[in-house]
Short mmCIF file of C-alpha atoms in Angstrom, two decimals:
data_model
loop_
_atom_site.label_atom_id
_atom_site.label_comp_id
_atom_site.label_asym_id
_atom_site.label_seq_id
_atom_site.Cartn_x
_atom_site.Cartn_y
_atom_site.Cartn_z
CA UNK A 13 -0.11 -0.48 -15.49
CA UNK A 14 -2.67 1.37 -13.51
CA UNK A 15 -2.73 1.25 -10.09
CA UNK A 16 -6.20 0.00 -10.10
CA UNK A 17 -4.82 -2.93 -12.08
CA UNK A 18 -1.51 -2.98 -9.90
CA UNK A 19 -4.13 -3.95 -7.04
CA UNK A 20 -5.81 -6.72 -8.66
CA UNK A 21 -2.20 -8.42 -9.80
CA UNK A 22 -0.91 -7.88 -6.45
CA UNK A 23 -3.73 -9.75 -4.38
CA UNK A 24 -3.56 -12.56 -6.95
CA UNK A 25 0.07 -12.77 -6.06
CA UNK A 26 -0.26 -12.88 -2.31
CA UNK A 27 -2.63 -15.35 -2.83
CA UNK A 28 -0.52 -17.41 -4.78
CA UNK A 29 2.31 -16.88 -1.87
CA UNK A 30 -0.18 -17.46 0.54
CA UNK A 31 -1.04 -20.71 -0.87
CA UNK A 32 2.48 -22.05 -1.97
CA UNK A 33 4.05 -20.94 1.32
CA UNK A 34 1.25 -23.38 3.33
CA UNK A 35 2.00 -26.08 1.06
CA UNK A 36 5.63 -25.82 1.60
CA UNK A 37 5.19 -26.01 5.27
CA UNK A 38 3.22 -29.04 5.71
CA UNK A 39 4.75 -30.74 2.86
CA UNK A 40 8.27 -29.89 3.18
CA UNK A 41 10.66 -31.33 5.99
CA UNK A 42 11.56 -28.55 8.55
CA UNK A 43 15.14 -26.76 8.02
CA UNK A 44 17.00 -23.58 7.42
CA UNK A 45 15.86 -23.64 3.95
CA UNK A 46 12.06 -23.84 4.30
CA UNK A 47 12.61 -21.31 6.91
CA UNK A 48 14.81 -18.66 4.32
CA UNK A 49 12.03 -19.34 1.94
CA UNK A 50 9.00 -18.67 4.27
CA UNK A 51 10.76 -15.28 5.81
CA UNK A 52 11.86 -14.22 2.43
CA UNK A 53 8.14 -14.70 1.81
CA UNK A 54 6.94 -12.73 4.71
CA UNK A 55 9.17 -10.16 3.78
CA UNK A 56 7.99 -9.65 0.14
CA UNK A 57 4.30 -9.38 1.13
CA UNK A 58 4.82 -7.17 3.67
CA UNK A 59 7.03 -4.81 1.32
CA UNK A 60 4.00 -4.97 -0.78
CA UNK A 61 0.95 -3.97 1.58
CA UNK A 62 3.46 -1.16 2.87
CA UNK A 63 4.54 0.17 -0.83
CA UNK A 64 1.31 -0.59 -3.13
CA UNK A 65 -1.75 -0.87 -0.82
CA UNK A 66 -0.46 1.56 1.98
CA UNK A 67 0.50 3.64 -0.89
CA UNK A 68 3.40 4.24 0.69
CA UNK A 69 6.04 4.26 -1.98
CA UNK A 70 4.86 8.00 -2.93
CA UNK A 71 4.39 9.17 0.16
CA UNK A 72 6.03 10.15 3.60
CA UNK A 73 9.60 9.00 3.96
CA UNK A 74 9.94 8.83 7.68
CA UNK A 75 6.51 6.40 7.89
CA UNK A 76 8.02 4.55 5.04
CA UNK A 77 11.31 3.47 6.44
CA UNK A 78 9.74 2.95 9.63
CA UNK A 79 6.87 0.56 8.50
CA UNK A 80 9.68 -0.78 5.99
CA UNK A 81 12.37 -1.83 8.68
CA UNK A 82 9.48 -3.52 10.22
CA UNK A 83 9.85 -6.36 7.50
CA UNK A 84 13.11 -6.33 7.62
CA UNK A 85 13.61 -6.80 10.82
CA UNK A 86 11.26 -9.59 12.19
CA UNK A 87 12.02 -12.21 9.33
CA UNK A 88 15.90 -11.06 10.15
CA UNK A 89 15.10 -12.06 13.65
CA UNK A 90 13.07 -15.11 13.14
CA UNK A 91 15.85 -16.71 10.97
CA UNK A 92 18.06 -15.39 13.56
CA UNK A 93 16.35 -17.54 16.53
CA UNK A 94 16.22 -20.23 14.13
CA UNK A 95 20.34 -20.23 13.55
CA UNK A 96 21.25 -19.05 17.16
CA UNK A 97 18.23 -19.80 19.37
CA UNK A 98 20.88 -21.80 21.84
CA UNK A 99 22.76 -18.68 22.27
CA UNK A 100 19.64 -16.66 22.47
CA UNK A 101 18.79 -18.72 25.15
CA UNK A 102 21.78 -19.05 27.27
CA UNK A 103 21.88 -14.78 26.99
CA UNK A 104 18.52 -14.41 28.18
CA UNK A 105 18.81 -16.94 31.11
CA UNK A 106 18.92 -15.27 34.53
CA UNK B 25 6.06 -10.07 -11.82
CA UNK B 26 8.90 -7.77 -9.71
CA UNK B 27 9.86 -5.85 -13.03
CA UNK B 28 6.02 -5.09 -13.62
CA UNK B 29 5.24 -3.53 -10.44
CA UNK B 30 8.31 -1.42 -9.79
CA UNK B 31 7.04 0.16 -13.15
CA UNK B 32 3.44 0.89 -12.04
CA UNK B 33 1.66 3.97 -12.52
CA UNK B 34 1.17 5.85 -9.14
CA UNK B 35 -2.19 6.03 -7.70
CA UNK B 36 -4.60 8.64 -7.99
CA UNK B 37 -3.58 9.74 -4.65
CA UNK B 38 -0.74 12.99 -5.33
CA UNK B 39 2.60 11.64 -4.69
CA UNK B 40 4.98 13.93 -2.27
CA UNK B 41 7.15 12.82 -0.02
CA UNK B 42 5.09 15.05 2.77
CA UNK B 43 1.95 13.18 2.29
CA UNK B 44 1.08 11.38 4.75
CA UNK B 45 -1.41 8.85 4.01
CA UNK B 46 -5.18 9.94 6.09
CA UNK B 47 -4.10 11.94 9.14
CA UNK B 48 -0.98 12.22 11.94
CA UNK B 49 -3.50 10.65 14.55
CA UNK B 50 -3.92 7.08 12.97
CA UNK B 51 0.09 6.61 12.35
CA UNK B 52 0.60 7.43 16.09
CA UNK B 53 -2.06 4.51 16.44
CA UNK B 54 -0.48 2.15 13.88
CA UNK B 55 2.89 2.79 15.56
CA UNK B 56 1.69 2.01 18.87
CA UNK B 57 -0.14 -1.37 17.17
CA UNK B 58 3.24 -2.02 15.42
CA UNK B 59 5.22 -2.21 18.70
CA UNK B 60 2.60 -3.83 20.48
CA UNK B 61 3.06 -6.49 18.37
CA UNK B 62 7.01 -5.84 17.83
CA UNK B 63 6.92 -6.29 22.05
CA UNK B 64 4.78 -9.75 21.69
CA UNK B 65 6.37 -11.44 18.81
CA UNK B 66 9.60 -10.98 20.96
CA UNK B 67 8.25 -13.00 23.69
CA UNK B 68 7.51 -15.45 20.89
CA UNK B 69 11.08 -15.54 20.10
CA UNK B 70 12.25 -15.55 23.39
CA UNK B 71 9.78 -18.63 24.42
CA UNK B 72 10.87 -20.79 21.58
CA UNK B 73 14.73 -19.93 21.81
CA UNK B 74 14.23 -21.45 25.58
CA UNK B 75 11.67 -24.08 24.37
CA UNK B 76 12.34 -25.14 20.98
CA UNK B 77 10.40 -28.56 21.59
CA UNK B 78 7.33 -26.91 22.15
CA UNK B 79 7.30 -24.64 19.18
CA UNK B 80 8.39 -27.59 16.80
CA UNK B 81 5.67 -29.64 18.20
CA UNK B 82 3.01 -26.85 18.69
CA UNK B 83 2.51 -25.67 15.16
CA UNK B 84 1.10 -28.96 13.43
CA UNK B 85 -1.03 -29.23 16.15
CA UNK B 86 -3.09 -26.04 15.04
CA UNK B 87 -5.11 -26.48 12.12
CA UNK B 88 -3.16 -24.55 9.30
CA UNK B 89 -6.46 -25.03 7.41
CA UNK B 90 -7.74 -22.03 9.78
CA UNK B 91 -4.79 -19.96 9.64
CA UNK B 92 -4.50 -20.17 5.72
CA UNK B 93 -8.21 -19.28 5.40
CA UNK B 94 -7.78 -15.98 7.89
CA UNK B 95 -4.80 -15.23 5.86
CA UNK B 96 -6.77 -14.97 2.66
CA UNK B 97 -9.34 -12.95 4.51
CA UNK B 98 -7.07 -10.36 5.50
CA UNK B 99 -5.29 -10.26 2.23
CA UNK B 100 -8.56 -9.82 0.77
CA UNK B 101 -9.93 -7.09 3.26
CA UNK B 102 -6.49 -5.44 2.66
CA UNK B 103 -7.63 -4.93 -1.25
CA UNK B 104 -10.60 -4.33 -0.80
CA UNK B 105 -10.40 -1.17 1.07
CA UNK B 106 -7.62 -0.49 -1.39
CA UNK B 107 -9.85 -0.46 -3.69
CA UNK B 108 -12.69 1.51 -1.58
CA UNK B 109 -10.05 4.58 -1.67
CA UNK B 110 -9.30 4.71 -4.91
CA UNK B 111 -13.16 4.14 -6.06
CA UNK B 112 -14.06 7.35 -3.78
CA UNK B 113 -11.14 9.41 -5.59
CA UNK B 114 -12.78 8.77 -8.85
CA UNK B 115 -15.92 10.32 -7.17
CA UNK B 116 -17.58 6.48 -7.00
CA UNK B 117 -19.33 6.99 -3.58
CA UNK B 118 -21.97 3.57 -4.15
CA UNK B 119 -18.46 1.46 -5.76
CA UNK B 120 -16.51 2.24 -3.01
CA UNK B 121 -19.49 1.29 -0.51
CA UNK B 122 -19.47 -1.89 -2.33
CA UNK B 123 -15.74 -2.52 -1.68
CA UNK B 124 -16.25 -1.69 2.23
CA UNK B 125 -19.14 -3.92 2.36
CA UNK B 126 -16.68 -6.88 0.99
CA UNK B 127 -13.92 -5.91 3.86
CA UNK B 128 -16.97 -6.24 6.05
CA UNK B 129 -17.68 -9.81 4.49
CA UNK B 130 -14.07 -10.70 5.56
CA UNK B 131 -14.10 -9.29 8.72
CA UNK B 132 -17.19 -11.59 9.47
CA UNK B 133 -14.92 -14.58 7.60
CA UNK B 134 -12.16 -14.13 9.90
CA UNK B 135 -14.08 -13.95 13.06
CA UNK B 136 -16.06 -17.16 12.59
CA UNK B 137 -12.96 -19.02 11.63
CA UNK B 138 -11.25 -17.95 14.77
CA UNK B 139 -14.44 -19.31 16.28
CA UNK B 140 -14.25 -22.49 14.49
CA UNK B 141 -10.50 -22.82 15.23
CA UNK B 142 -10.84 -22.14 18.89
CA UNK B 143 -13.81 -24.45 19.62
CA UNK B 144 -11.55 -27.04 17.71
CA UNK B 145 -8.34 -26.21 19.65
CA UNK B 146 -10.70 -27.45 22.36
CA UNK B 147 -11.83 -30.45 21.08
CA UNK B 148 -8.15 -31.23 20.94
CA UNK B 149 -7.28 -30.37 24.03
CA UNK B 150 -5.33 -27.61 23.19
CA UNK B 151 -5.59 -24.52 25.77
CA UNK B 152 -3.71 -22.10 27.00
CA UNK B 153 -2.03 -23.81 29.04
CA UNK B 154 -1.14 -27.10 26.81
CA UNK B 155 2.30 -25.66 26.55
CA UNK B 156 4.62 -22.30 26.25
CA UNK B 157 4.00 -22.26 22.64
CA UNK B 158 0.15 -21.90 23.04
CA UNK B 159 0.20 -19.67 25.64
CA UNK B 160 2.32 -17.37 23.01
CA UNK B 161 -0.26 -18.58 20.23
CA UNK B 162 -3.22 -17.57 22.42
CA UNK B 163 -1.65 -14.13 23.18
CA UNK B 164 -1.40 -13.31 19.83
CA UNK B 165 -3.85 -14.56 18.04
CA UNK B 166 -6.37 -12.78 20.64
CA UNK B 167 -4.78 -9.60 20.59
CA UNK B 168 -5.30 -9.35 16.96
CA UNK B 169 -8.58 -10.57 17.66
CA UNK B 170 -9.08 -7.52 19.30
CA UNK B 171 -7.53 -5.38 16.78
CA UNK B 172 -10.10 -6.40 14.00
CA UNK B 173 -12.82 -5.88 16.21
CA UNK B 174 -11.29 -2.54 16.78
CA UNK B 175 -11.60 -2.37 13.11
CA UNK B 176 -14.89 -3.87 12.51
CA UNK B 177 -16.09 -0.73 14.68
CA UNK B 178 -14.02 1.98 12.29
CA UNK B 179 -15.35 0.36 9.11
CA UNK B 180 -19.20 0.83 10.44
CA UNK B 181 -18.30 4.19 10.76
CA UNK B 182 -16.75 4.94 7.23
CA UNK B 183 -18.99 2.77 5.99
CA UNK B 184 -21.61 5.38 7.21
CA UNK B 185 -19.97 8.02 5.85
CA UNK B 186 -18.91 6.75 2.44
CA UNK B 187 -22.82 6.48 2.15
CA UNK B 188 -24.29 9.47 3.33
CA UNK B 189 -21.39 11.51 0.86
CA UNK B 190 -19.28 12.46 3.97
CA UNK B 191 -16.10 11.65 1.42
CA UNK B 192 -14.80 13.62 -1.69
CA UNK B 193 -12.11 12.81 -4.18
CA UNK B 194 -10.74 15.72 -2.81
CA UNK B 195 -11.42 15.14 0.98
CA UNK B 196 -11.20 11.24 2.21
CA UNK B 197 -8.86 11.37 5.15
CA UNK B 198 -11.36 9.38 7.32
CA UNK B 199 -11.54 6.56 4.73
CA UNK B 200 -7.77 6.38 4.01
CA UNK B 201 -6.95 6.95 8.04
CA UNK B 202 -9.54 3.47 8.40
CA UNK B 203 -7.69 1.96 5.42
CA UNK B 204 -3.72 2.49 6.98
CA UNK B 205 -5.14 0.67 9.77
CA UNK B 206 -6.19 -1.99 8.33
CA UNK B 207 -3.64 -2.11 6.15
CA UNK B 208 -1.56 -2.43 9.16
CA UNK B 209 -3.44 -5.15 11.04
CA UNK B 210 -3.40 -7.18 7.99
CA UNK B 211 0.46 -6.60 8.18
CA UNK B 212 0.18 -7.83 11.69
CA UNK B 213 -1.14 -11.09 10.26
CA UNK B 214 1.31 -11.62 7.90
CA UNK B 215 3.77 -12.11 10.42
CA UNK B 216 2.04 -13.84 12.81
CA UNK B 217 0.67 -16.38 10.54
CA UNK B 218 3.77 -17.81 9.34
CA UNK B 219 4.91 -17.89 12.71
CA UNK B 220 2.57 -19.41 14.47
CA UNK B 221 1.25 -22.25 11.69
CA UNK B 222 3.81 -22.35 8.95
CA UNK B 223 7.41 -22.43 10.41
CA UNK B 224 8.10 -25.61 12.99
#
């Protein structure tokens, strides 16, 4: 596939994503498992903007693991404060 | 879909691990954006960790309509400069134009949503001040503001330069410095969209 073509099946896909992900929110009932869908979600498009349109993936290592960690981290942390936003809370009260 | 694009052909870009993608001075930029936003979206955690009511009851109050739209825009701006870069490596000054004109097109999208969206935020009563969870929304959600209009000003100027022949295929680190960034404030937006409208 050439990247040119890589492009156009990508945006199409985070489209989709885009789409599906709304739906599932308004439609769906709130819960752990709407959340692990929506941050696995957030996740995957990030990893692709960083890899494919960043054009990351072939270049710099340091920038990549940086920009990479990024989407690991925040959906990590918002399921996180979803699981243990009590605790969260009693560790950040003064 | 996976399968397919871990096989894809590189870009026309050359592929080292030194490269770094238009010049040392816009990563030090992105980096600072990134943790900017890595220091906000904490608050945002913090806030709703001590007030989950507010964040379950804030999002459907926003109208996701807005935030889905913006998130299409900066998708699409996102490819479209994508595809800017790789239409000036083939030596495709006027296609590559084209393509920035089209980011410009979403830029102008976004903005008048956010617009829309804040005049009906109003209409709602929904300010600032409604609660802990719009306070965080409003910080956000402007700050990124900002960053596009940051932005906007960056793609006048490649735009400018794509036209008068200012890039190569051999020499485009202005256009691919302008396209990291916005690659990065669309990143920005990925994460503060489901955040702010999707999850309750």
């Amino acid at each position: 596939m050439s990247h040119d073509k890589l492009l156009d099946t990508l945006w199409l896909l985070l489209i989709i994503l885009t789409l599906a992900g709304t739906l599932l929110g308004e439609s769906a009932d709130p819960g752990l498992a709407v959340t692990l869908i929506i941050c696995l979600t957030m996740a995957f498009k990030g990893r692709m903007v960083i890899d494919h349109f960043m054009e990351l993936n072939t270049a710099n290592r340091k920038i990549r693991n940086m920009m990479r960690a990024y989407f690991y981290v925040l959906p990590a942390v918002t399921i996180l404060t979803s699981l243990f936003g009590d605790w969260l809370a009693r560790l950040t009260t003064l | 879909m996976t399968a397919v694009i871990l096989t894809a052909d590189a870009s026309l870009a050359p592929s080292s691990e030194a490269r770094i993608p238009g010049n040392k001075g816009i990563w030090v930029g992105i980096f600072s954006e990134m943790t900017e936003f890595a220091l906000l979206f904490s608050v945002y955690f913090l806030a709703k960790a001590h007030h989950p009511e507010a964040f379950r009851e804030g999002p459907p109050q926003l109208s996701t309509l807005a935030g889905m739209f913006n998130t299409i825009m900066m998708i699409s701006g996102s490819y479209f400069v994508a595809k800017a870069v790789m239409a000036i490596r083939r030596n495709q000054r006027d296609v590559s134009a084209r393509w920035l004109y089209g980011v410009a097109f979403t830029i102008a999208g976004y903005l008048l949503t956010k617009y829309f969206e804040f005049q009906w935020n109003v209409e709602h009563g929904i300010t600032g001040r409604t609660s802990i969870f719009f306070t965080t929304y409003y910080y956000l959600t402007f700050t990124h503001m900002v960053h596009i209009v940051w932005g906007a000003m960056g793609l006048l100027w490649v735009t400018v330069r794509t036209k008068t022949g200012a890039y190569s295929p051999e020499d485009h680190e202005g256009l691919e410095a302008f396209a990291s960034y916005w690659h990065a404030t669309d990143l920005a937006w990925l994460i503060i969209f489901p955040l702010l409208y999707v999850l309750r």
